[in-house]
Short mmCIF file of C-alpha atoms in Angstrom, two decimals:
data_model
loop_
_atom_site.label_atom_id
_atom_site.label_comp_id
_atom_site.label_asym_id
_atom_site.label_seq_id
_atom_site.Cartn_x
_atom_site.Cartn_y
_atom_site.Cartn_z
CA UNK A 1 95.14 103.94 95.35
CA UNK A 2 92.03 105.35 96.23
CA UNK A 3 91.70 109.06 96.48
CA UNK A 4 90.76 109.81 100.14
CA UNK A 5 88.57 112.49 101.28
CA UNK A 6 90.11 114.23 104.48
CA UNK A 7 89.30 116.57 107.37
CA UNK A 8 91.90 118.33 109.02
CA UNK A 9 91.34 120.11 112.06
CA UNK A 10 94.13 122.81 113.49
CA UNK A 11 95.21 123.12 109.80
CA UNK A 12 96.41 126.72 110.99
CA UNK A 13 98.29 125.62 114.09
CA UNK A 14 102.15 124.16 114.07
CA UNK A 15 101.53 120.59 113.56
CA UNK A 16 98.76 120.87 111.10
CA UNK A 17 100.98 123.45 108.88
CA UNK A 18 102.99 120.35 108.64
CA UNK A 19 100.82 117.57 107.91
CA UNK A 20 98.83 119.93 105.12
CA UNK A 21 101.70 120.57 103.40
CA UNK A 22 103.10 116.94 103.21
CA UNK A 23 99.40 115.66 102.51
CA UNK A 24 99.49 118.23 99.81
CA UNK A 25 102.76 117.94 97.96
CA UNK A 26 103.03 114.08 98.38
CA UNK A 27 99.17 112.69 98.00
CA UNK A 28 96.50 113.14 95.51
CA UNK A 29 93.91 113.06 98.49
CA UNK A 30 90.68 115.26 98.54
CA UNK A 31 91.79 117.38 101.64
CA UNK A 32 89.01 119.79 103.70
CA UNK A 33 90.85 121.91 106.13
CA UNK A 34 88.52 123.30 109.28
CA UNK A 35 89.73 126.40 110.58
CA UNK A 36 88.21 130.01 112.04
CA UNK A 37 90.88 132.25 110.35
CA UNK A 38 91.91 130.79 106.96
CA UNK A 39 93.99 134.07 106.54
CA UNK A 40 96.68 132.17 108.95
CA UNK A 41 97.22 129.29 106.61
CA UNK A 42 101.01 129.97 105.59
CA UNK A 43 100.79 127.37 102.88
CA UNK A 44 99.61 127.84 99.15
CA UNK A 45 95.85 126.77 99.10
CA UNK A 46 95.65 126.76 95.54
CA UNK A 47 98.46 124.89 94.90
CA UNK A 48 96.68 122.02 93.51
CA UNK A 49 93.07 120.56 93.20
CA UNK A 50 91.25 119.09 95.76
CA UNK A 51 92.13 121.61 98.56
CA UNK A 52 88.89 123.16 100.48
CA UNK A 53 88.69 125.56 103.11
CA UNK A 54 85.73 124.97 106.17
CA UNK A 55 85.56 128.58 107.59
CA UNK A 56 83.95 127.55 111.04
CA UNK A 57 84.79 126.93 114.31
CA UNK A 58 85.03 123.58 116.11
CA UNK A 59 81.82 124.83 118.29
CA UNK A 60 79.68 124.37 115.73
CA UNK A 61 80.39 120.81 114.32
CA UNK A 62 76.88 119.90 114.34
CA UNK A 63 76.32 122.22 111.28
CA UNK A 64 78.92 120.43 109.39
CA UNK A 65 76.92 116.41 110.20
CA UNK A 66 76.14 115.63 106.72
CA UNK A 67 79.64 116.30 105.40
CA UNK A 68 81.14 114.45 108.31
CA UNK A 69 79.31 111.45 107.08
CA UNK A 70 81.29 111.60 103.97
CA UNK A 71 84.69 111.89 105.42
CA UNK A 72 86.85 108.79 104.58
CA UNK A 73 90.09 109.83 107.00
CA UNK A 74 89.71 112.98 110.31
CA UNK A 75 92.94 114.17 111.08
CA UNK A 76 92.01 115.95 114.60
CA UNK A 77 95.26 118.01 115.38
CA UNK A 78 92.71 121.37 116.64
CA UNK A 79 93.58 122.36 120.37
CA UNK A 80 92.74 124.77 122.99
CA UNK A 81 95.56 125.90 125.01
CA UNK A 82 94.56 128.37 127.43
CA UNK A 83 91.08 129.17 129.28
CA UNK A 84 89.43 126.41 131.18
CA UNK A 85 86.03 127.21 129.27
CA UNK A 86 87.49 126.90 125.78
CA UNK A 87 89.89 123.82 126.83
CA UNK A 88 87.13 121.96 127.78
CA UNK A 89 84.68 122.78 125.35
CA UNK A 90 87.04 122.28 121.99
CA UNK A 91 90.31 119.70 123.68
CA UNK A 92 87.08 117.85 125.30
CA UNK A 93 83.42 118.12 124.42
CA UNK A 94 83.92 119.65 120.65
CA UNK A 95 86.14 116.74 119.84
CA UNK A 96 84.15 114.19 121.09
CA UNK A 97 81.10 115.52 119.18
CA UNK A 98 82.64 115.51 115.88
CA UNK A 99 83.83 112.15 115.94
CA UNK A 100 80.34 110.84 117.30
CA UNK A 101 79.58 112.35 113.83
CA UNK A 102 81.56 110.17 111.40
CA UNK A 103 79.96 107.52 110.12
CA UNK A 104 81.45 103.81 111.35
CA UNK A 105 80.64 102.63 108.42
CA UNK A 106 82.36 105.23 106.16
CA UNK A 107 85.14 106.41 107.77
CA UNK A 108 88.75 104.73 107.34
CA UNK A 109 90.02 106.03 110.79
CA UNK A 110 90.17 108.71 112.92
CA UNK A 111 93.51 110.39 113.53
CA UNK A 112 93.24 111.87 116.93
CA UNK A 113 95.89 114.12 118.72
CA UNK A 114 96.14 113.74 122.37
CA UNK A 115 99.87 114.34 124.30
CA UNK A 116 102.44 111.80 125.54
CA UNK A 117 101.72 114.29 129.00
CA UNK A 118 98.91 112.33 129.96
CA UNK A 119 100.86 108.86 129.34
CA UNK A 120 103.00 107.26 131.96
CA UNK A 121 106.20 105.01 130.84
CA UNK A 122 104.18 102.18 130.19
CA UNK A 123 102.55 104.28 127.78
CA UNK A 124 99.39 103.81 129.79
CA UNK A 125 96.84 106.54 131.38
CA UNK A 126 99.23 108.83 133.94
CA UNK A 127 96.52 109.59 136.94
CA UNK A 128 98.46 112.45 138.07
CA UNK A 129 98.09 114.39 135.14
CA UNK A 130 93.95 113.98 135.21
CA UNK A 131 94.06 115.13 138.74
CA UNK A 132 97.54 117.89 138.71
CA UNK A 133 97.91 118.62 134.95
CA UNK A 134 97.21 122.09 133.60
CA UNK A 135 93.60 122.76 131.74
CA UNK A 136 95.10 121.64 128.53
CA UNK A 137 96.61 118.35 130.03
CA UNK A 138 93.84 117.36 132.05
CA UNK A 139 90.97 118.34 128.75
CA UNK A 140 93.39 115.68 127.08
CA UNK A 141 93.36 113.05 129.49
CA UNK A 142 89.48 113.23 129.74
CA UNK A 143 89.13 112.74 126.43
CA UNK A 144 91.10 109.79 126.14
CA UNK A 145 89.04 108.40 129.17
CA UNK A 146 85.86 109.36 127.58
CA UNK A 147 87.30 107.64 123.86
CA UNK A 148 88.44 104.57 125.77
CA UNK A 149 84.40 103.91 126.93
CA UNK A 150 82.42 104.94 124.23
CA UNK A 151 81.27 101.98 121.27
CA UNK A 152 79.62 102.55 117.75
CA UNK A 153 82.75 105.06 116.75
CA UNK A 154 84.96 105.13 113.63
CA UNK A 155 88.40 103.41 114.42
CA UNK A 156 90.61 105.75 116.01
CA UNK A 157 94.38 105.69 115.57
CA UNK A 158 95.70 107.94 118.70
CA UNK A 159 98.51 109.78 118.70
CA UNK A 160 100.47 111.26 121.48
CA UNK A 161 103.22 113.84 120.83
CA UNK A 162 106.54 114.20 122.94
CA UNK A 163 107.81 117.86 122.92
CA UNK A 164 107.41 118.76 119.33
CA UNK A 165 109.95 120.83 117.40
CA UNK A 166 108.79 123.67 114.42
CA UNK A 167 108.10 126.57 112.81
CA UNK A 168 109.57 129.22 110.29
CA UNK A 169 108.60 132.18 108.29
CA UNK A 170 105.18 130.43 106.76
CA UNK A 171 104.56 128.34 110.02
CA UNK A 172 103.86 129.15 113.71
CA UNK A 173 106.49 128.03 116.26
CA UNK A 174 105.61 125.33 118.28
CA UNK A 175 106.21 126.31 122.33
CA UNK A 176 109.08 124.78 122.37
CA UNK A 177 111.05 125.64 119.33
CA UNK A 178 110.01 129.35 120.50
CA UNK A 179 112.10 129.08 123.59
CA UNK A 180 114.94 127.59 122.38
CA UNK A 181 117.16 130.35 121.33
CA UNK A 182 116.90 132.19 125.02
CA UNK A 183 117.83 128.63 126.48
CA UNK A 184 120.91 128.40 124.06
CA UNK A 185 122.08 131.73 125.90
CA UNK A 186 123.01 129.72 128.99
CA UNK A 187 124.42 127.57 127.96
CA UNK A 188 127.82 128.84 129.60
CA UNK A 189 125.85 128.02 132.85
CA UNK A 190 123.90 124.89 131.86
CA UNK A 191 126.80 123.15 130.55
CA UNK A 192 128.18 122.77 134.56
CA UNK A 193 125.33 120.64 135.73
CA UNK A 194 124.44 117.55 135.47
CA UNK A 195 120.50 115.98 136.25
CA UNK A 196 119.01 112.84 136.32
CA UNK A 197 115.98 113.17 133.86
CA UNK A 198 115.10 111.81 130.15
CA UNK A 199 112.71 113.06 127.58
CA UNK A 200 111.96 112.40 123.92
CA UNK A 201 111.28 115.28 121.60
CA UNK A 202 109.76 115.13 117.67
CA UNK A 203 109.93 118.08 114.49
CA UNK A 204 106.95 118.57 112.96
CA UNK A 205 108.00 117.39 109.67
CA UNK A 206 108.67 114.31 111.22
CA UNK A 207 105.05 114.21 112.93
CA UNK A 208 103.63 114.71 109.63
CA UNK A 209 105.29 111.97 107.80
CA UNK A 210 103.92 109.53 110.07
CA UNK A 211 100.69 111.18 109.81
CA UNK A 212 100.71 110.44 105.74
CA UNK A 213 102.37 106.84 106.13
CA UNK A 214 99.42 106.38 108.89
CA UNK A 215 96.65 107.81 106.08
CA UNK A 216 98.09 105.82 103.09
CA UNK A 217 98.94 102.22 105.53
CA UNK A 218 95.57 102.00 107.61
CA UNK A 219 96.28 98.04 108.62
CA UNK A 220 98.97 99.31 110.35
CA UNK A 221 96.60 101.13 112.98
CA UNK A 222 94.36 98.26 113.39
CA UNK A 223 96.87 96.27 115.12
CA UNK A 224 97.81 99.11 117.57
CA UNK A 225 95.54 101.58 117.90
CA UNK A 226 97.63 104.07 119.72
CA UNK A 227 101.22 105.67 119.00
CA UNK A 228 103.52 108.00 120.72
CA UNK A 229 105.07 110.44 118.34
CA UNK A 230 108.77 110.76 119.49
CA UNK A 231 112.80 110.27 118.51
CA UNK A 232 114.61 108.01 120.78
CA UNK A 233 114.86 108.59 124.49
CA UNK A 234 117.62 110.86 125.34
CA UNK A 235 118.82 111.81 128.44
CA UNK A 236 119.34 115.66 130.04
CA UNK A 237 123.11 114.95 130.28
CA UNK A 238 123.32 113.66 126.48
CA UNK A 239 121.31 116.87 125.58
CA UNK A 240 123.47 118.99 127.62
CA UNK A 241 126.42 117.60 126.05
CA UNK A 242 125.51 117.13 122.22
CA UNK A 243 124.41 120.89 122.81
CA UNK A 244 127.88 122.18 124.18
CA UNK A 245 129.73 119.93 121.06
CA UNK A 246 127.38 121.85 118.82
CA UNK A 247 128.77 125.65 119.90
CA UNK A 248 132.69 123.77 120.36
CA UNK A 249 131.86 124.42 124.84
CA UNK A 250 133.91 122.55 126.45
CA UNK A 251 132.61 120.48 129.55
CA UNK A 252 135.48 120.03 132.39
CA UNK A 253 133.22 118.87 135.54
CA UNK A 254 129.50 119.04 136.29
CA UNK A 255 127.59 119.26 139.36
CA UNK A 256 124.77 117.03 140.08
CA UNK A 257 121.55 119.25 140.48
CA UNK A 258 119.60 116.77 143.11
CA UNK A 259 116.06 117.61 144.22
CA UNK A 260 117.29 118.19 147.12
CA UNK A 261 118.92 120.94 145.39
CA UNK A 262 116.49 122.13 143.27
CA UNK A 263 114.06 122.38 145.75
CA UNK A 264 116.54 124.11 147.70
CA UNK A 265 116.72 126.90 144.61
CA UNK A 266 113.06 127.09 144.33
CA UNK A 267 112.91 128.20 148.22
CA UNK A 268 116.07 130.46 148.12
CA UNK A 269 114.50 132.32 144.48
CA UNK A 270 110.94 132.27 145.98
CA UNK A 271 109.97 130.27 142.64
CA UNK A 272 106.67 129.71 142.29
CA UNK A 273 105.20 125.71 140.86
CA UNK A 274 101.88 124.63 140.22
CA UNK A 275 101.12 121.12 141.35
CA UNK A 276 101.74 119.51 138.08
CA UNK A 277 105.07 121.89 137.79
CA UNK A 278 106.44 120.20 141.27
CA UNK A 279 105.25 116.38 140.38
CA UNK A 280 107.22 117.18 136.81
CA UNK A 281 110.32 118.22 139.06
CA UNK A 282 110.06 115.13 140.67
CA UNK A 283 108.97 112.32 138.32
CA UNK A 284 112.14 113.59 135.85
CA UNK A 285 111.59 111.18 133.85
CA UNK A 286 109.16 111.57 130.73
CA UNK A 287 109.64 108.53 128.25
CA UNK A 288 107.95 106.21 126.75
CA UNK A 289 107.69 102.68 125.18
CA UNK A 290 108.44 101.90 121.24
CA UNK A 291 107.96 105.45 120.09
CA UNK A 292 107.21 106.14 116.42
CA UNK A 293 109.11 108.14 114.67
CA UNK A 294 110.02 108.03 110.54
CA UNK A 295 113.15 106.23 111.56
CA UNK A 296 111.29 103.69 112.65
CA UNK A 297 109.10 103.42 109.83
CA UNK A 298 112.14 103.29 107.37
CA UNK A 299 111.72 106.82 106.50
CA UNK A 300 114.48 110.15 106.23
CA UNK A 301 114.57 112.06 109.31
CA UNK A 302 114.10 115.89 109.45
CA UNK A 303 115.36 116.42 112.48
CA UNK A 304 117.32 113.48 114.77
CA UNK A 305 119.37 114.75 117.02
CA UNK A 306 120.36 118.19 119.45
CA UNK A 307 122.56 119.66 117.19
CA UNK A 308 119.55 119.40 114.12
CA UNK A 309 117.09 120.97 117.14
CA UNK A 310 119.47 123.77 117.31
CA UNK A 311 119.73 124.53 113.63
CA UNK A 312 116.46 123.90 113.00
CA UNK A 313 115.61 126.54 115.61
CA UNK A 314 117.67 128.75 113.96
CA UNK A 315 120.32 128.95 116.49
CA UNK A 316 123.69 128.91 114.76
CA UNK A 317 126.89 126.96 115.78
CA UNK A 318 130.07 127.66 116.52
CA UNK A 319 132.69 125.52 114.72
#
C-alpha cells in the first residue's frame, strides 16, 4: 500500500488526539500535524518515523501553499469554538483557503469536519441552524454552503459528528464527556421523567477508526461523499434507563416532561435560551439517516452503549 503523506489539522484538540494516535500506531503513513502549541500534543511524537510537527496557525495557510500541493490525504478536524471573529475566520474562511490550496490533481481526498448540528433528519442542510445556531454552528453551516458551490477542489469526504464522547489523562475532554459526571449526580431526579427526544452520540476512538478505514478505503468516499459520525439512534427514555441499570436505580413511574412543561420551568426558574437553545427544546429530536459508525464498517466498538459512556467518563457503577 502506498505510504500516504497527511495533514492533520486540530491534532491538539479531542478528536484529532484520537485520529493521530490510531494513524500512528496502526499505519505507516507520512503524517504532518498543524498546530499553534505543539506542547499540548499528549501523544509520543517520536514514537516512530514519519511524524512532523507544522508550528503555525491556521491564519496563515498561505505560507504553507507549496507543501499543500504535496499533500496526498487533509484531515481538517481544527475548530474555533468561541468568538465570532475567530469562528469565522478559522471554522469558515481559514478552512476554505487551505483546501483551495490542495492540488486536484494530487490530493486523494479531503477529510473535512463539519457537525451533524447543521444537518436535519434527512441528513440534508438544517436552515435553522444557519439563521439560529451559535457562532460555531452557523461558521459550520456556511462552510458547507460555500463547499457545496465551489468546482476545481480536491474530493472532499465530509464528516459530521453527533455528540462525541473522550478524553483522559493524555487527551482533552470533549464538551460532553466533561459534563457527564455532574449529570450522573441527578440521576436520583432524572430517573422520574420521561421526554420525547432522540439523539445519537460517538467516542472518539470510534471517530478515529473511521477516519483510518476512510484514509486506507478512498472508493468508499467516492460513492457518498458525506457521512455522519454516530452509534445508533437512541432515545432519552432508553438513555435514562440503561443509565439507572448501570448504578442498580430502580425506575417505579415517570412523568412525562411536555413542552408545555418545560416551558412552564423555564418561566417559573427565569431560565434564560438563546434562539437556537429554544428551537433545540422544541425540535427534540436530533437523528439522522445511516450513520457510520465502526459497527457498521465491521469493526470493534470502543464505546456502544450508556453504560460504556459512563465508564468511559470515568463515572463508576454501582453493582
Amino acid at each position: 500500500m502506498k505510504r500516504k503523506r497527511i495533514l492533520i489539522t486540530g491534532a491538539s484538540g479531542c478528536i484529532g488526539h484520537y485520529i493521530t494516535e490510531t494513524l500512528i500506531k496502526n499505519t505507516d503513513h507520512e503524517l504532518h500535524l498543524l498546530v499553534r502549541h505543539p506542547d499540548k500534543l499528549g501523544f509520543d511524537c517520536n514514537a516512530r518515523s514519519g511524524i512532523n510537527i507544522i508550528k503555525s496557525d491556521l491564519r496563515d495557510v498561505e505560507k504553507l501553499a507549496e507543501f499543500l500541493k504535496t499533500v496526498d490525504v487533509a484531515i481538517l478536524a481544527a475548530t474555533s469554538w468561541g468568538g465570532i471573529q475567530e469562528v469565522f475566520d478559522i471554522n469558515f474562511v481559514k478552512t476554505i483557503r487551505l483546501i483551495q490550496l490542495l492540488s486536484p490533481e494530487n490530493c486523494e481526498q479531503v477529510i473535512y469536519f463539519s457537525t451533524a448540528s447543521i444537518l436535519d433528519r434527512d441528513n440534508n442542510l438544517l436552515k435553522e441552524a444557519g439563521q439560529l445556531g451559535t457562532d460555531y454552528i452557523r461558521s459550520k453551516y456556511e462552510c458547507m454552503w460555500e463547499l457545496n458551490r465551489l468546482t476545481n477542489l480536491p474530493p472532499i469526504t465530509s464528516v459530521f459528528p453527533t455528540l462525541v464522547l473522550g478524553g483522559d489523562t493524555n487527551k482533552p475532554y470533549s464538551h460532553l464527556s466533561s459534563g457527564v459526571p455532574e449529570v450522573a449526580k441527578w440521576i436520583n431526579l432524572i430517573r422520574w421523567f420521561k421526554a420525547d427526544a432522540s439523539f445519537h452520540f460517538m467516542h472518539g476512538a470510534d471517530i478515529a477508526e473511521v477516519i483510518r478505514y476512510l484514509v486506507e478505503n478512498p472508493q468508499i468516499s467516492k460513492e457518498k461523499r458525506k457521512f455522519v459520525l454516530g452509534n445508533p439512534r437512541i432515545t432519552v427514555n432508553q438513555a435514562v434507563e440503561e443509565a439507572c441499570a448501570y448504578f442498580n436505580k430502580r425506575i417505579f413511574f415517570r412523568i412525562t416532561l411536555s413542552p408545555w412543561l418545560a416551558n412552564f420551568l423555564i418561566v417559573v426558574f427565569q431560565i434564560q435560551m438563546a434562539a437556537w437553545d429554544r428551537f433545540c427544546l422544541e425540535y427534540r429530536h436530533f437523528s439522522y439517516k445511516d450513520p457510520l459508525n465502526p459497527q457498521s464498517l465491521g469493526l470493534p466498538v470502543y464505546c456502544a452503549n450508556v453504560a460504556d459512556l459512563l465508564r468511559l467518563s470515568g463515572v463508576p457503577g454501582k453493582g
